[in-house]
Amino acid sequence: MLGFRDLLRLELRSLLADRAILLTLFGGILFYSFLYPQPYLNQTPRELPVVLVDEDGSQLSRQLAFMADATPEVRLTDQVATLAEAEQLVNAGQASGLLHIPRHFYRDIMLGRSVTVGYGGDASYFLVYGALAQGLAAASGTLAAKIKVVRLLTHGEPLPAASQGWSAVSLNLVPVFNPTMGYVDYVVPGVFVLILHQILLMGAALVGATQNQITVRGGEGYWQSAPAGALLLARTLVIGAGYLLPMLYMLGFCLDHYGVAREASALQMVLLMLPFELATLWLGVVLGALFVRRDLPSQVVLVSSMPLIFVAGFIWPLEMVPAPLRWLSQWVPATAGIQGSLRLNQMGADIGQISPQLMQLWGLAVLYGLLAWWLLAWRQRTLLKPRPVSHDVQAP
């Protein structure tokens, strides 16, 4: 019977000898840590090409066009005579949006009439459309404020009162958890936790599915005779200890490298990531025990990645997610791990404030740990069929 040290050695040798597993657990981390943040490094879209339709041609309309071009989000690249021509340019991809200044723009403003300035963009890209709307709305809003201040001055209001009293509401926007108001601080911290979850899930499942495939094809291995509990513990120590370095790399070095604010201490993150790693690893062992082909776990995990992003509650509002999907997502360690990490590391919460997420992760760890133990023993019983014993019979 194998001793536990021998079992640890064999598990480590099995892990190091499989290039696919090593590439998944460690190469995938390096690949995604570099690739995923690239589209967001500029934080928000800038200098988006916009076509101008100025049907008024007045000094005031030219001033509005100049103010729109001066915003960091907008760059006026062309001017056409009609709205139909502008729409053709947007549809052809030669511009991201359009600014339409209607006829009699200056006259109606001087007469105190309400004027509608039209602007639009390609809504196929949410980030681009949002930046266009923000830049053009800021330009038109600033011009409207200037006109109101001038009117107040002509009615005898002093300049300080006019500059402060043109609007009944004054906004003082102070970003708290995203000081740069950019997409790196908004998206990357949560997605990094999801990447850690998916890669660990895939790697642990790949180990079990590979061993099942070898057994089905008639091969032999230590996993067939080792006690299920000892095998699970050895696999946990080997993969879990080896995966600590990628976790420290992603949640430490990478966040610092990309300038993402971190509020939690190292001890706080360890207290959260320990049950997260155990629950994820043992869920991976469960998946690996269910498959007898090594290519299937990777496919299942990859297909689940996009739905998990939207039900995790940091990119898409949870209120807009159907209740059954929200309930199902609570059985995945990534959901509680992402919510706990964002509260702890980006929002400055303490351990007591993420106790629901901690309790959920420890509960999932116990559940999947017991299930993994039972499934490993079940696989040993079902895949190892007794072989027929042949006896030589001599004819009398």
mmCIF file of C-alpha atoms in Angstrom:
data_model
loop_
_atom_site.group_PDB
_atom_site.id
_atom_site.type_symbol
_atom_site.label_atom_id
_atom_site.label_comp_id
_atom_site.label_asym_id
_atom_site.label_seq_id
_atom_site.Cartn_x
_atom_site.Cartn_y
_atom_site.Cartn_z
ATOM 1 C CA MET A 1 0.000 0.000 0.000
ATOM 2 C CA LEU A 2 1.292 3.474 -0.891
ATOM 3 C CA GLY A 3 2.434 5.771 1.878
ATOM 4 C CA PHE A 4 1.275 9.362 1.918
ATOM 5 C CA ARG A 5 4.732 10.677 1.000
ATOM 6 C CA ASP A 6 4.834 8.358 -1.985
ATOM 7 C CA LEU A 7 1.372 9.556 -2.962
ATOM 8 C CA LEU A 8 2.517 13.189 -2.792
ATOM 9 C CA ARG A 9 5.543 12.368 -4.927
ATOM 10 C CA LEU A 10 3.457 10.539 -7.523
ATOM 11 C CA GLU A 11 0.888 13.355 -7.693
ATOM 12 C CA LEU A 12 3.640 15.923 -8.177
ATOM 13 C CA ARG A 13 5.324 13.775 -10.840
ATOM 14 C CA SER A 14 1.991 13.302 -12.614
ATOM 15 C CA LEU A 15 1.400 17.070 -12.596
ATOM 16 C CA LEU A 16 4.875 17.975 -13.847
ATOM 17 C CA ALA A 17 4.854 15.318 -16.569
ATOM 18 C CA ASP A 18 1.655 16.592 -18.200
ATOM 19 C CA ARG A 19 2.422 19.634 -20.334
ATOM 20 C CA ALA A 20 -1.249 20.379 -20.960
ATOM 21 C CA ILE A 21 -1.959 20.693 -17.235
ATOM 22 C CA LEU A 22 1.140 22.819 -16.608
ATOM 23 C CA LEU A 23 0.278 25.088 -19.528
ATOM 24 C CA THR A 24 -3.281 25.429 -18.215
ATOM 25 C CA LEU A 25 -2.392 26.199 -14.606
ATOM 26 C CA PHE A 26 0.607 28.460 -15.154
ATOM 27 C CA GLY A 27 0.819 29.428 -18.821
ATOM 28 C CA GLY A 28 -2.839 30.467 -18.850
ATOM 29 C CA ILE A 29 -2.277 32.844 -15.949
ATOM 30 C CA LEU A 30 0.609 34.592 -17.728
ATOM 31 C CA PHE A 31 -1.342 34.731 -20.988
ATOM 32 C CA TYR A 32 -4.535 36.204 -19.547
ATOM 33 C CA SER A 33 -2.778 38.593 -17.160
ATOM 34 C CA PHE A 34 -1.166 40.247 -20.171
ATOM 35 C CA LEU A 35 -3.896 39.849 -22.801
ATOM 36 C CA TYR A 36 -7.126 40.696 -20.996
ATOM 37 C CA PRO A 37 -6.312 44.221 -19.670
ATOM 38 C CA GLN A 38 -4.942 45.456 -23.009
ATOM 39 C CA PRO A 39 -8.262 46.850 -24.386
ATOM 40 C CA TYR A 40 -8.818 48.764 -21.133
ATOM 41 C CA LEU A 41 -5.374 50.314 -20.601
ATOM 42 C CA ASN A 42 -6.553 53.678 -21.963
ATOM 43 C CA GLN A 43 -9.285 53.556 -19.298
ATOM 44 C CA THR A 44 -11.976 55.262 -21.458
ATOM 45 C CA PRO A 45 -12.345 55.825 -25.233
ATOM 46 C CA ARG A 46 -10.795 59.071 -26.445
ATOM 47 C CA GLU A 47 -10.785 61.150 -29.671
ATOM 48 C CA LEU A 48 -13.671 59.291 -31.297
ATOM 49 C CA PRO A 49 -14.343 60.428 -34.894
ATOM 50 C CA VAL A 50 -17.602 62.389 -35.234
ATOM 51 C CA VAL A 51 -19.157 63.937 -38.342
ATOM 52 C CA LEU A 52 -20.828 67.364 -38.057
ATOM 53 C CA VAL A 53 -24.131 68.398 -39.658
ATOM 54 C CA ASP A 54 -24.452 72.170 -39.173
ATOM 55 C CA GLU A 55 -27.676 73.349 -40.819
ATOM 56 C CA ASP A 56 -27.560 76.745 -39.113
ATOM 57 C CA GLY A 57 -24.081 78.008 -39.993
ATOM 58 C CA SER A 58 -24.175 80.717 -37.334
ATOM 59 C CA GLN A 59 -21.409 81.826 -35.009
ATOM 60 C CA LEU A 60 -23.162 80.118 -32.105
ATOM 61 C CA SER A 61 -23.411 76.803 -33.962
ATOM 62 C CA ARG A 62 -19.718 76.990 -34.852
ATOM 63 C CA GLN A 63 -18.976 77.653 -31.194
ATOM 64 C CA LEU A 64 -20.869 74.507 -30.206
ATOM 65 C CA ALA A 65 -18.937 72.503 -32.800
ATOM 66 C CA PHE A 66 -15.657 73.909 -31.450
ATOM 67 C CA MET A 67 -16.614 73.020 -27.869
ATOM 68 C CA ALA A 68 -17.547 69.468 -28.902
ATOM 69 C CA ASP A 69 -14.220 69.068 -30.690
ATOM 70 C CA ALA A 70 -12.424 70.320 -27.578
ATOM 71 C CA THR A 71 -13.803 67.538 -25.365
ATOM 72 C CA PRO A 72 -11.423 64.593 -24.808
ATOM 73 C CA GLU A 73 -13.983 62.094 -26.077
ATOM 74 C CA VAL A 74 -14.812 63.702 -29.459
ATOM 75 C CA ARG A 75 -12.823 64.659 -32.555
ATOM 76 C CA LEU A 76 -14.721 66.260 -35.442
ATOM 77 C CA THR A 77 -13.340 64.669 -38.581
ATOM 78 C CA ASP A 78 -15.799 65.720 -41.278
ATOM 79 C CA GLN A 79 -18.732 68.039 -42.019
ATOM 80 C CA VAL A 80 -21.609 67.220 -44.369
ATOM 81 C CA ALA A 81 -24.708 69.069 -45.471
ATOM 82 C CA THR A 82 -27.444 66.597 -44.568
ATOM 83 C CA LEU A 83 -28.254 64.148 -41.817
ATOM 84 C CA ALA A 84 -28.603 61.319 -44.361
ATOM 85 C CA GLU A 85 -24.977 61.795 -45.470
ATOM 86 C CA ALA A 86 -23.830 61.671 -41.845
ATOM 87 C CA GLU A 87 -25.732 58.445 -41.239
ATOM 88 C CA GLN A 88 -24.102 56.892 -44.299
ATOM 89 C CA LEU A 89 -20.647 57.702 -42.932
ATOM 90 C CA VAL A 90 -21.507 56.173 -39.552
ATOM 91 C CA ASN A 91 -22.961 53.049 -41.169
ATOM 92 C CA ALA A 92 -19.854 52.720 -43.344
ATOM 93 C CA GLY A 93 -17.614 52.833 -40.275
ATOM 94 C CA GLN A 94 -15.914 56.094 -41.276
ATOM 95 C CA ALA A 95 -17.233 57.825 -38.149
ATOM 96 C CA SER A 96 -18.302 56.671 -34.704
ATOM 97 C CA GLY A 97 -21.047 59.249 -34.286
ATOM 98 C CA LEU A 98 -22.665 62.451 -35.515
ATOM 99 C CA LEU A 99 -23.590 65.881 -34.187
ATOM 100 C CA HIS A 100 -26.653 67.558 -35.729
ATOM 101 C CA ILE A 101 -27.247 71.302 -35.203
ATOM 102 C CA PRO A 102 -30.717 72.202 -36.580
ATOM 103 C CA ARG A 103 -31.648 75.147 -38.765
ATOM 104 C CA HIS A 104 -32.504 78.415 -36.948
ATOM 105 C CA PHE A 105 -30.436 77.260 -33.959
ATOM 106 C CA TYR A 106 -29.148 80.773 -33.174
ATOM 107 C CA ARG A 107 -32.487 82.516 -33.853
ATOM 108 C CA ASP A 108 -34.514 80.220 -31.593
ATOM 109 C CA ILE A 109 -32.047 80.539 -28.735
ATOM 110 C CA MET A 110 -32.096 84.322 -28.960
ATOM 111 C CA LEU A 111 -35.918 84.218 -28.871
ATOM 112 C CA GLY A 112 -35.831 82.029 -25.777
ATOM 113 C CA ARG A 113 -37.260 78.987 -27.513
ATOM 114 C CA SER A 114 -36.321 75.396 -26.734
ATOM 115 C CA VAL A 115 -33.820 73.963 -29.202
ATOM 116 C CA THR A 116 -33.048 70.279 -29.711
ATOM 117 C CA VAL A 117 -29.490 69.363 -30.691
ATOM 118 C CA GLY A 118 -29.211 65.830 -32.032
ATOM 119 C CA TYR A 119 -26.290 63.506 -31.539
ATOM 120 C CA GLY A 120 -25.901 59.774 -31.942
ATOM 121 C CA GLY A 121 -23.404 57.014 -32.424
ATOM 122 C CA ASP A 122 -22.819 53.377 -33.169
ATOM 123 C CA ALA A 123 -24.504 51.586 -30.265
ATOM 124 C CA SER A 124 -22.911 48.270 -31.226
ATOM 125 C CA TYR A 125 -20.039 49.189 -28.914
ATOM 126 C CA PHE A 126 -21.333 50.257 -25.536
ATOM 127 C CA LEU A 127 -18.115 51.920 -24.365
ATOM 128 C CA VAL A 128 -17.823 53.955 -27.574
ATOM 129 C CA TYR A 129 -21.453 55.019 -27.520
ATOM 130 C CA GLY A 130 -21.295 56.010 -23.866
ATOM 131 C CA ALA A 131 -18.171 58.115 -24.413
ATOM 132 C CA LEU A 132 -19.732 59.872 -27.404
ATOM 133 C CA ALA A 133 -22.891 60.693 -25.490
ATOM 134 C CA GLN A 134 -20.874 61.969 -22.555
ATOM 135 C CA GLY A 135 -18.643 64.238 -24.642
ATOM 136 C CA LEU A 136 -21.409 65.722 -26.810
ATOM 137 C CA ALA A 137 -23.757 66.183 -23.841
ATOM 138 C CA ALA A 138 -20.992 67.944 -21.919
ATOM 139 C CA ALA A 139 -20.367 70.341 -24.812
ATOM 140 C CA SER A 140 -24.046 71.206 -25.332
ATOM 141 C CA GLY A 141 -24.629 71.488 -21.593
ATOM 142 C CA THR A 142 -21.703 73.866 -21.183
ATOM 143 C CA LEU A 143 -22.949 76.067 -24.022
ATOM 144 C CA ALA A 144 -26.458 76.119 -22.516
ATOM 145 C CA ALA A 145 -25.019 77.152 -19.153
ATOM 146 C CA LYS A 146 -23.056 79.955 -20.798
ATOM 147 C CA ILE A 147 -26.192 81.265 -22.530
ATOM 148 C CA LYS A 148 -28.156 81.218 -19.264
ATOM 149 C CA VAL A 149 -25.392 83.087 -17.447
ATOM 150 C CA VAL A 150 -25.333 85.772 -20.165
ATOM 151 C CA ARG A 151 -29.105 86.217 -19.866
ATOM 152 C CA LEU A 152 -28.876 86.580 -16.112
ATOM 153 C CA LEU A 153 -26.185 89.237 -16.568
ATOM 154 C CA THR A 154 -28.365 91.197 -19.002
ATOM 155 C CA HIS A 155 -31.132 91.183 -16.369
ATOM 156 C CA GLY A 156 -28.868 92.839 -13.836
ATOM 157 C CA GLU A 157 -27.588 89.831 -11.917
ATOM 158 C CA PRO A 158 -24.020 90.188 -10.650
ATOM 159 C CA LEU A 159 -21.479 87.799 -12.139
ATOM 160 C CA PRO A 160 -20.922 85.611 -9.014
ATOM 161 C CA ALA A 161 -24.671 85.121 -8.538
ATOM 162 C CA ALA A 162 -25.237 84.491 -12.245
ATOM 163 C CA SER A 163 -22.413 81.943 -12.488
ATOM 164 C CA GLN A 164 -23.766 80.039 -9.489
ATOM 165 C CA GLY A 165 -27.510 80.531 -10.012
ATOM 166 C CA TRP A 166 -27.964 79.425 -13.603
ATOM 167 C CA SER A 167 -28.976 75.966 -12.370
ATOM 168 C CA ALA A 168 -31.170 75.004 -9.443
ATOM 169 C CA VAL A 169 -29.056 71.893 -8.813
ATOM 170 C CA SER A 170 -25.291 71.779 -8.340
ATOM 171 C CA LEU A 171 -23.529 68.436 -8.670
ATOM 172 C CA ASN A 172 -20.357 67.567 -6.802
ATOM 173 C CA LEU A 173 -19.257 64.197 -8.208
ATOM 174 C CA VAL A 174 -16.582 62.460 -6.134
ATOM 175 C CA PRO A 175 -15.559 58.965 -7.333
ATOM 176 C CA VAL A 176 -15.018 56.771 -4.287
ATOM 177 C CA PHE A 177 -14.164 53.221 -5.342
ATOM 178 C CA ASN A 178 -12.954 54.078 -8.842
ATOM 179 C CA PRO A 179 -10.866 57.261 -8.510
ATOM 180 C CA THR A 180 -9.796 57.300 -12.163
ATOM 181 C CA MET A 181 -13.356 56.647 -13.439
ATOM 182 C CA GLY A 182 -11.731 54.204 -15.860
ATOM 183 C CA TYR A 183 -12.432 50.681 -16.998
ATOM 184 C CA VAL A 184 -9.245 49.092 -15.640
ATOM 185 C CA ASP A 185 -10.271 49.774 -12.035
ATOM 186 C CA TYR A 186 -13.853 48.794 -12.880
ATOM 187 C CA VAL A 187 -13.400 45.539 -14.825
ATOM 188 C CA VAL A 188 -9.957 44.044 -14.212
ATOM 189 C CA PRO A 189 -10.106 43.232 -10.438
ATOM 190 C CA GLY A 190 -13.260 41.141 -10.765
ATOM 191 C CA VAL A 191 -12.207 39.448 -13.998
ATOM 192 C CA PHE A 192 -8.815 38.503 -12.521
ATOM 193 C CA VAL A 193 -10.589 36.573 -9.755
ATOM 194 C CA LEU A 194 -12.773 34.862 -12.377
ATOM 195 C CA ILE A 195 -9.667 33.945 -14.401
ATOM 196 C CA LEU A 196 -8.060 32.420 -11.310
ATOM 197 C CA HIS A 197 -11.257 30.457 -10.679
ATOM 198 C CA GLN A 198 -11.646 29.147 -14.230
ATOM 199 C CA ILE A 199 -8.007 28.134 -14.683
ATOM 200 C CA LEU A 200 -7.808 26.319 -11.339
ATOM 201 C CA LEU A 201 -11.132 24.622 -12.070
ATOM 202 C CA MET A 202 -9.893 23.541 -15.489
ATOM 203 C CA GLY A 203 -6.519 22.303 -14.246
ATOM 204 C CA ALA A 204 -7.913 20.246 -11.359
ATOM 205 C CA ALA A 205 -10.584 18.727 -13.586
ATOM 206 C CA LEU A 206 -8.006 17.913 -16.250
ATOM 207 C CA VAL A 207 -5.976 15.834 -13.769
ATOM 208 C CA GLY A 208 -8.929 13.636 -12.808
ATOM 209 C CA ALA A 209 -10.318 13.267 -16.327
ATOM 210 C CA THR A 210 -6.873 12.264 -17.646
ATOM 211 C CA GLN A 211 -6.545 9.539 -15.017
ATOM 212 C CA ASN A 212 -10.052 8.266 -15.774
ATOM 213 C CA GLN A 213 -9.224 8.149 -19.481
ATOM 214 C CA ILE A 214 -6.083 6.109 -18.799
ATOM 215 C CA THR A 215 -8.059 3.679 -16.653
ATOM 216 C CA VAL A 216 -10.803 3.255 -19.260
ATOM 217 C CA ARG A 217 -8.176 2.452 -21.903
ATOM 218 C CA GLY A 218 -6.704 -0.301 -19.748
ATOM 219 C CA GLY A 219 -3.785 1.572 -18.228
ATOM 220 C CA GLU A 220 -2.669 1.345 -14.620
ATOM 221 C CA GLY A 221 -1.810 4.047 -12.100
ATOM 222 C CA TYR A 222 -1.436 4.805 -8.415
ATOM 223 C CA TRP A 223 -4.846 6.539 -8.336
ATOM 224 C CA GLN A 224 -6.571 3.213 -8.821
ATOM 225 C CA SER A 225 -5.475 1.742 -5.497
ATOM 226 C CA ALA A 226 -4.791 4.768 -3.277
ATOM 227 C CA PRO A 227 -7.419 5.557 -0.598
ATOM 228 C CA ALA A 228 -9.778 8.229 -1.917
ATOM 229 C CA GLY A 229 -9.289 10.503 1.095
ATOM 230 C CA ALA A 230 -5.504 10.348 0.924
ATOM 231 C CA LEU A 231 -5.587 10.872 -2.853
ATOM 232 C CA LEU A 232 -7.777 13.964 -2.470
ATOM 233 C CA LEU A 233 -5.531 15.391 0.251
ATOM 234 C CA ALA A 234 -2.382 14.808 -1.795
ATOM 235 C CA ARG A 235 -3.917 16.418 -4.871
ATOM 236 C CA THR A 236 -5.064 19.375 -2.794
ATOM 237 C CA LEU A 237 -1.598 19.943 -1.352
ATOM 238 C CA VAL A 238 0.208 19.593 -4.675
ATOM 239 C CA ILE A 239 -2.115 21.712 -6.841
ATOM 240 C CA GLY A 240 -3.130 24.122 -4.066
ATOM 241 C CA ALA A 241 0.430 24.898 -3.002
ATOM 242 C CA GLY A 242 1.559 25.277 -6.598
ATOM 243 C CA TYR A 243 -1.332 27.617 -7.391
ATOM 244 C CA LEU A 244 -0.470 30.043 -4.591
ATOM 245 C CA LEU A 245 2.171 31.690 -6.779
ATOM 246 C CA PRO A 246 -0.244 32.489 -9.657
ATOM 247 C CA MET A 247 -2.749 33.883 -7.159
ATOM 248 C CA LEU A 248 -0.129 36.158 -5.580
ATOM 249 C CA TYR A 249 0.991 37.200 -9.058
ATOM 250 C CA MET A 250 -2.522 38.098 -10.271
ATOM 251 C CA LEU A 251 -3.867 39.773 -7.125
ATOM 252 C CA GLY A 252 -0.597 41.402 -6.104
ATOM 253 C CA PHE A 253 1.896 42.213 -8.837
ATOM 254 C CA CYS A 254 -0.617 42.522 -11.702
ATOM 255 C CA LEU A 255 -2.975 44.883 -9.854
ATOM 256 C CA ASP A 256 -0.020 47.067 -8.879
ATOM 257 C CA HIS A 257 1.362 46.947 -12.413
ATOM 258 C CA TYR A 258 -1.916 48.174 -13.903
ATOM 259 C CA GLY A 259 -2.354 50.835 -11.220
ATOM 260 C CA VAL A 260 -5.461 49.323 -9.630
ATOM 261 C CA ALA A 261 -6.126 50.568 -6.102
ATOM 262 C CA ARG A 262 -5.769 47.901 -3.394
ATOM 263 C CA GLU A 263 -7.164 48.487 0.083
ATOM 264 C CA ALA A 264 -6.880 45.055 1.725
ATOM 265 C CA SER A 265 -3.881 43.741 3.630
ATOM 266 C CA ALA A 266 -2.125 40.536 2.648
ATOM 267 C CA LEU A 267 -3.603 38.714 5.656
ATOM 268 C CA GLN A 268 -7.148 39.762 4.727
ATOM 269 C CA MET A 269 -6.732 38.511 1.160
ATOM 270 C CA VAL A 270 -5.306 35.195 2.415
ATOM 271 C CA LEU A 271 -8.315 34.713 4.704
ATOM 272 C CA LEU A 272 -10.614 35.199 1.704
ATOM 273 C CA MET A 273 -8.606 33.348 -0.933
ATOM 274 C CA LEU A 274 -8.010 30.215 1.170
ATOM 275 C CA PRO A 275 -11.651 29.005 1.145
ATOM 276 C CA PHE A 276 -11.996 30.304 -2.423
ATOM 277 C CA GLU A 277 -9.063 28.165 -3.580
ATOM 278 C CA LEU A 278 -10.230 25.072 -1.692
ATOM 279 C CA ALA A 279 -13.812 25.326 -2.959
ATOM 280 C CA THR A 280 -12.655 25.873 -6.546
ATOM 281 C CA LEU A 281 -10.058 23.101 -6.469
ATOM 282 C CA TRP A 282 -12.467 20.540 -5.029
ATOM 283 C CA LEU A 283 -15.150 21.541 -7.519
ATOM 284 C CA GLY A 284 -12.539 20.865 -10.198
ATOM 285 C CA VAL A 285 -11.903 17.414 -8.705
ATOM 286 C CA VAL A 286 -15.660 16.791 -8.854
ATOM 287 C CA LEU A 287 -15.755 17.754 -12.539
ATOM 288 C CA GLY A 288 -12.698 15.610 -13.276
ATOM 289 C CA ALA A 289 -14.295 12.574 -11.643
ATOM 290 C CA LEU A 290 -17.408 12.965 -13.792
ATOM 291 C CA PHE A 291 -15.574 12.793 -17.149
ATOM 292 C CA VAL A 292 -13.589 9.975 -18.760
ATOM 293 C CA ARG A 293 -12.224 12.137 -21.601
ATOM 294 C CA ARG A 294 -9.628 14.767 -20.818
ATOM 295 C CA ASP A 295 -10.848 17.237 -23.430
ATOM 296 C CA LEU A 296 -14.361 17.636 -21.985
ATOM 297 C CA PRO A 297 -13.648 19.551 -18.719
ATOM 298 C CA SER A 298 -11.890 22.385 -20.580
ATOM 299 C CA GLN A 299 -14.835 22.771 -22.927
ATOM 300 C CA VAL A 300 -17.351 22.899 -20.077
ATOM 301 C CA VAL A 301 -15.335 25.456 -18.106
ATOM 302 C CA LEU A 302 -14.709 27.702 -21.112
ATOM 303 C CA VAL A 303 -18.387 27.730 -22.108
ATOM 304 C CA SER A 304 -19.351 28.771 -18.564
ATOM 305 C CA SER A 305 -16.963 31.741 -18.435
ATOM 306 C CA MET A 306 -19.131 34.329 -20.173
ATOM 307 C CA PRO A 307 -22.333 33.571 -18.218
ATOM 308 C CA LEU A 308 -20.376 33.722 -14.953
ATOM 309 C CA ILE A 309 -19.148 37.235 -15.774
ATOM 310 C CA PHE A 310 -22.700 38.546 -16.097
ATOM 311 C CA VAL A 311 -24.156 36.793 -13.033
ATOM 312 C CA ALA A 312 -21.244 37.736 -10.750
ATOM 313 C CA GLY A 313 -22.763 41.185 -10.137
ATOM 314 C CA PHE A 314 -19.895 43.520 -11.056
ATOM 315 C CA ILE A 315 -20.430 44.070 -14.805
ATOM 316 C CA TRP A 316 -24.187 43.538 -15.121
ATOM 317 C CA PRO A 317 -26.658 44.628 -12.388
ATOM 318 C CA LEU A 318 -27.900 41.654 -10.390
ATOM 319 C CA GLU A 319 -31.407 43.115 -10.453
ATOM 320 C CA MET A 320 -31.500 42.493 -14.210
ATOM 321 C CA VAL A 321 -30.429 38.849 -13.885
ATOM 322 C CA PRO A 322 -33.274 36.285 -13.640
ATOM 323 C CA ALA A 323 -33.718 34.904 -10.127
ATOM 324 C CA PRO A 324 -33.040 31.244 -11.132
ATOM 325 C CA LEU A 325 -29.682 32.244 -12.641
ATOM 326 C CA ARG A 326 -28.780 34.224 -9.510
ATOM 327 C CA TRP A 327 -29.587 31.163 -7.409
ATOM 328 C CA LEU A 328 -27.474 28.883 -9.597
ATOM 329 C CA SER A 329 -24.544 31.293 -9.513
ATOM 330 C CA GLN A 330 -24.361 31.036 -5.718
ATOM 331 C CA TRP A 331 -23.157 27.428 -6.083
ATOM 332 C CA VAL A 332 -20.096 28.585 -8.024
ATOM 333 C CA PRO A 333 -17.156 29.767 -5.850
ATOM 334 C CA ALA A 334 -16.373 32.559 -8.323
ATOM 335 C CA THR A 335 -19.511 34.513 -7.358
ATOM 336 C CA ALA A 336 -18.732 34.821 -3.655
ATOM 337 C CA GLY A 337 -15.003 35.147 -4.397
ATOM 338 C CA ILE A 338 -15.488 38.101 -6.738
ATOM 339 C CA GLN A 339 -17.957 39.885 -4.457
ATOM 340 C CA GLY A 340 -15.755 39.380 -1.411
ATOM 341 C CA SER A 341 -12.591 40.444 -3.228
ATOM 342 C CA LEU A 342 -14.148 43.636 -4.616
ATOM 343 C CA ARG A 343 -15.544 44.620 -1.220
ATOM 344 C CA LEU A 344 -12.293 43.840 0.583
ATOM 345 C CA ASN A 345 -9.677 44.974 -1.906
ATOM 346 C CA GLN A 346 -11.372 47.815 -3.827
ATOM 347 C CA MET A 347 -13.989 49.162 -1.408
ATOM 348 C CA GLY A 348 -11.974 48.965 1.806
ATOM 349 C CA ALA A 349 -14.331 46.659 3.734
ATOM 350 C CA ASP A 350 -13.061 44.673 6.709
ATOM 351 C CA ILE A 351 -13.297 40.933 7.273
ATOM 352 C CA GLY A 352 -16.498 41.259 9.303
ATOM 353 C CA GLN A 353 -18.270 43.002 6.425
ATOM 354 C CA ILE A 354 -17.579 40.124 4.023
ATOM 355 C CA SER A 355 -18.554 37.397 6.486
ATOM 356 C CA PRO A 356 -21.494 36.254 4.273
ATOM 357 C CA GLN A 357 -19.094 35.614 1.392
ATOM 358 C CA LEU A 358 -16.611 33.863 3.701
ATOM 359 C CA MET A 359 -19.287 31.596 5.147
ATOM 360 C CA GLN A 360 -20.550 30.818 1.649
ATOM 361 C CA LEU A 361 -17.059 29.895 0.423
ATOM 362 C CA TRP A 362 -16.335 27.675 3.430
ATOM 363 C CA GLY A 363 -19.716 26.001 2.974
ATOM 364 C CA LEU A 364 -18.988 25.333 -0.697
ATOM 365 C CA ALA A 365 -15.530 24.026 0.218
ATOM 366 C CA VAL A 366 -16.996 21.500 2.670
ATOM 367 C CA LEU A 367 -19.710 20.473 0.212
ATOM 368 C CA TYR A 368 -17.420 19.987 -2.778
ATOM 369 C CA GLY A 369 -14.698 18.405 -0.637
ATOM 370 C CA LEU A 370 -17.058 15.667 0.582
ATOM 371 C CA LEU A 371 -18.495 15.221 -2.903
ATOM 372 C CA ALA A 372 -15.009 14.955 -4.424
ATOM 373 C CA TRP A 373 -14.030 12.307 -1.846
ATOM 374 C CA TRP A 374 -17.116 10.235 -2.632
ATOM 375 C CA LEU A 375 -16.721 10.577 -6.406
ATOM 376 C CA LEU A 376 -13.063 9.512 -6.333
ATOM 377 C CA ALA A 377 -14.023 6.369 -4.435
ATOM 378 C CA TRP A 378 -16.960 5.784 -6.786
ATOM 379 C CA ARG A 379 -14.721 6.051 -9.839
ATOM 380 C CA GLN A 380 -12.310 3.509 -8.359
ATOM 381 C CA ARG A 381 -15.177 1.048 -7.919
ATOM 382 C CA THR A 382 -16.863 1.597 -11.290
ATOM 383 C CA LEU A 383 -13.897 1.909 -13.653
ATOM 384 C CA LEU A 384 -11.838 -0.943 -12.244
ATOM 385 C CA LYS A 385 -13.867 -3.931 -13.400
ATOM 386 C CA PRO A 386 -12.570 -7.329 -12.305
ATOM 387 C CA ARG A 387 -10.660 -9.024 -15.074
ATOM 388 C CA PRO A 388 -11.501 -12.632 -15.931
ATOM 389 C CA VAL A 389 -9.005 -15.180 -14.645
ATOM 390 C CA SER A 390 -8.005 -17.815 -17.212
ATOM 391 C CA HIS A 391 -7.285 -21.391 -16.120
ATOM 392 C CA ASP A 392 -5.432 -23.919 -18.214
ATOM 393 C CA VAL A 393 -7.558 -27.060 -18.525
ATOM 394 C CA GLN A 394 -5.854 -30.260 -19.591
ATOM 395 C CA ALA A 395 -7.794 -32.779 -21.570
ATOM 396 C CA PRO A 396 -8.027 -36.167 -19.934
#
